[in-house]
Tab-separated table of N, CA and C in Angstrom:
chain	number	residue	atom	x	y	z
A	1	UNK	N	5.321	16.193	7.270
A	1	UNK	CA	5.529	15.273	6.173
A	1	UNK	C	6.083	16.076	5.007
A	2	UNK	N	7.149	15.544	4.406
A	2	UNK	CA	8.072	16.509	3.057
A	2	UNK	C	7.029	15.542	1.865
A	3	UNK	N	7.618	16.122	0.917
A	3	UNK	CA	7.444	15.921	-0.559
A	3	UNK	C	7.421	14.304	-0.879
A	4	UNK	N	8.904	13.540	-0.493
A	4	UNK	CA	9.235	12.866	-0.542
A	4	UNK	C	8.455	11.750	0.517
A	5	UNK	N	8.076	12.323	1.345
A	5	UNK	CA	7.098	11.484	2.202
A	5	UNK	C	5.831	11.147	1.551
A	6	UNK	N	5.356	12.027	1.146
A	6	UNK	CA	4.166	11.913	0.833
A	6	UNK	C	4.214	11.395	-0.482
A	7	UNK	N	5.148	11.168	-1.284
A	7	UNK	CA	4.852	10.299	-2.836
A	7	UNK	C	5.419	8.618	-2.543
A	8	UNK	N	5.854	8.346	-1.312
A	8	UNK	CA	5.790	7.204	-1.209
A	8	UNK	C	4.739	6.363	-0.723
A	9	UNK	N	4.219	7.359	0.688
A	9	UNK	CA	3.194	6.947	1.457
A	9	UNK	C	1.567	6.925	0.004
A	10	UNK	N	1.668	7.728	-0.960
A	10	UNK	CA	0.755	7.777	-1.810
A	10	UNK	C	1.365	6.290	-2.945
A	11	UNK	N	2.256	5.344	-2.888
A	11	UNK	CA	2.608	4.349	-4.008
A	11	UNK	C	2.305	2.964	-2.796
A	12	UNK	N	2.457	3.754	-1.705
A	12	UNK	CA	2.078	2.543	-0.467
A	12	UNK	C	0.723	2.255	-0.531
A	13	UNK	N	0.280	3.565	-0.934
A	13	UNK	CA	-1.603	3.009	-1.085
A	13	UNK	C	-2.264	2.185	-2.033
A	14	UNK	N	-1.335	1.783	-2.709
A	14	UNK	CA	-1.282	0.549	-3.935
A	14	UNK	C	-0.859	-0.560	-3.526
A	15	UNK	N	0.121	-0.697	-2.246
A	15	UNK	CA	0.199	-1.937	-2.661
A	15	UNK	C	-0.166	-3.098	-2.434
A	16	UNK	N	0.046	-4.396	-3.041
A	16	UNK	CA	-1.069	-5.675	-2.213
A	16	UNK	C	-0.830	-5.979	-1.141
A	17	UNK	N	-0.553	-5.300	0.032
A	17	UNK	CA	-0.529	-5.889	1.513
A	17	UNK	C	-1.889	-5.164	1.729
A	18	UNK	N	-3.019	-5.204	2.668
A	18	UNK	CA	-3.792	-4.512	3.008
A	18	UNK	C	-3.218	-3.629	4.118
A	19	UNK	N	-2.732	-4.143	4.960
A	19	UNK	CA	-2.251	-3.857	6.178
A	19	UNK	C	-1.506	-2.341	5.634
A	20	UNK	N	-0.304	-2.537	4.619
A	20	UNK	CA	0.518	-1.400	4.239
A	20	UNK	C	-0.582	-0.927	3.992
A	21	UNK	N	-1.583	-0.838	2.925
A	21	UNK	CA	-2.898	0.305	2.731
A	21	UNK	C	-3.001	1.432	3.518
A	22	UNK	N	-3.730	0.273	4.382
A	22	UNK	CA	-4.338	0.991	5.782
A	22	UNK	C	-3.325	1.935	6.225
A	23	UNK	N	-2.478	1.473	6.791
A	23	UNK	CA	-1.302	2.570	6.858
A	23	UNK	C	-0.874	3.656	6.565
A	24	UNK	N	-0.566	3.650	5.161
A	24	UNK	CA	-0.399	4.353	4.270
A	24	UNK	C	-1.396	5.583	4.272
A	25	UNK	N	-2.730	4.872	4.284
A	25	UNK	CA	-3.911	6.001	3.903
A	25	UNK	C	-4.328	6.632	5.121
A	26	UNK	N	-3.682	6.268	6.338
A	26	UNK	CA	-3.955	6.543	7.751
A	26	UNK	C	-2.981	8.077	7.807
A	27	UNK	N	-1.620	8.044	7.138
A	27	UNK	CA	-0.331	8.905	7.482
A	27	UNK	C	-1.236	9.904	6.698
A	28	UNK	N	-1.538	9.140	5.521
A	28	UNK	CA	-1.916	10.173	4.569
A	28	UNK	C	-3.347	11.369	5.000
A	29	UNK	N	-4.202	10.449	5.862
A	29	UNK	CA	-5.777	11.397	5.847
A	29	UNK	C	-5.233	12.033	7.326
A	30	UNK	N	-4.896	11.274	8.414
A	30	UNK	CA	-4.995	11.514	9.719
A	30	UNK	C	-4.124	13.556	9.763
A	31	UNK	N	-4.678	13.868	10.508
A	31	UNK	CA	-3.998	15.650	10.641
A	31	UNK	C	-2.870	15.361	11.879
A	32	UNK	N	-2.651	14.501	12.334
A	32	UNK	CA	-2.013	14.588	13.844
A	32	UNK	C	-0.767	14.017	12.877
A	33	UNK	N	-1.009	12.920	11.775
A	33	UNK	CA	0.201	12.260	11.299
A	33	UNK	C	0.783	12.810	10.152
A	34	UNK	N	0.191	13.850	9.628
A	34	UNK	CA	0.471	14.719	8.437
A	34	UNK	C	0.966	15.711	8.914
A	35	UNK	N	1.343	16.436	10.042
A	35	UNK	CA	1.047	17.576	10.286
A	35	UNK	C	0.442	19.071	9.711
A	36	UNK	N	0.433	19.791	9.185
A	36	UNK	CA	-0.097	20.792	8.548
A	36	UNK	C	0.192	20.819	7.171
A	37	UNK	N	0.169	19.793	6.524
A	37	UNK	CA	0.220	19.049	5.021
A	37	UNK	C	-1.039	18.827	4.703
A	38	UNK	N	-1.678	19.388	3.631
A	38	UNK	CA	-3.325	18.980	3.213
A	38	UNK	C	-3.136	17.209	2.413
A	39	UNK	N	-4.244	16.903	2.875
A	39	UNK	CA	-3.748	15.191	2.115
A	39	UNK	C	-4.134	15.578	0.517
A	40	UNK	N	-3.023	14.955	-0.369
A	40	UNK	CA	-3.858	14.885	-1.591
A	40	UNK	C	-5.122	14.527	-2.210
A	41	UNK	N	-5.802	14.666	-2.658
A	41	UNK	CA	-6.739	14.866	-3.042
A	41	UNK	C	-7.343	13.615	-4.257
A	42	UNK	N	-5.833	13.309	-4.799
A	42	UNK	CA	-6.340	12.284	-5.558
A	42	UNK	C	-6.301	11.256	-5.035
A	43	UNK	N	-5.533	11.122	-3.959
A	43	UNK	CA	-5.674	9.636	-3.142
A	43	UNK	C	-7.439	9.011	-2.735
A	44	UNK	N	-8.024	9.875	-2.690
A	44	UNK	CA	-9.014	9.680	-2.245
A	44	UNK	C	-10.094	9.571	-3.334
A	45	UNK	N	-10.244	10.749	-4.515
A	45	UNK	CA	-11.145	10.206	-5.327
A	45	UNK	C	-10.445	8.843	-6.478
A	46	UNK	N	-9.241	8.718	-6.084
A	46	UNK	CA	-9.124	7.228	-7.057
A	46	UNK	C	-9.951	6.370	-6.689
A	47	UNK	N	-10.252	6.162	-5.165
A	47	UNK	CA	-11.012	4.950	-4.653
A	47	UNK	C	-10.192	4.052	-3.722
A	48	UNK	N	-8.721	4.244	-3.775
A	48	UNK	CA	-8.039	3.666	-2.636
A	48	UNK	C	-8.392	3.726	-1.215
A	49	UNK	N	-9.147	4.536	-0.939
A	49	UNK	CA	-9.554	4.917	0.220
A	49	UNK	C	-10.381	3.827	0.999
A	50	UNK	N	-10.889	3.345	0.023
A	50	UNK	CA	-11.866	2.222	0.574
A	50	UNK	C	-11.601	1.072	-0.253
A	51	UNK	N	-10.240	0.338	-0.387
A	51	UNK	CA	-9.464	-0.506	-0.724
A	51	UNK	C	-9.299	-1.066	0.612
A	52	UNK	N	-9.376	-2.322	1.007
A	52	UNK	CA	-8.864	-3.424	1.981
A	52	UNK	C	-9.478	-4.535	1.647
């Protein structure tokens, strides 16, 4: 995952589809779909994480 991947997949975690959420926060946490990219950090203590 580049730079550019990851600041969209992080504006995807906002938006009102749930479905995109989930998604989004799946590319973002999962290690198999990130590859050796640490997930950000703020995605998770904003609270999106447990948004659906």
């Amino acid at each position: 995952m580049d730079t550019e991947s990851m600041g969209l997949l992080i504006a995807m975690a906002d938006d009102p589809d749930a479905g995109v959420r989930v998604m989004a926060l799946h590319a973002l946490a999962c290690d198999r779909c990130r590859g050796d990219t640490c997930a950000p950090g703020a995605i998770w203590s904003s609270g999106l994480a447990s948004a659906g």
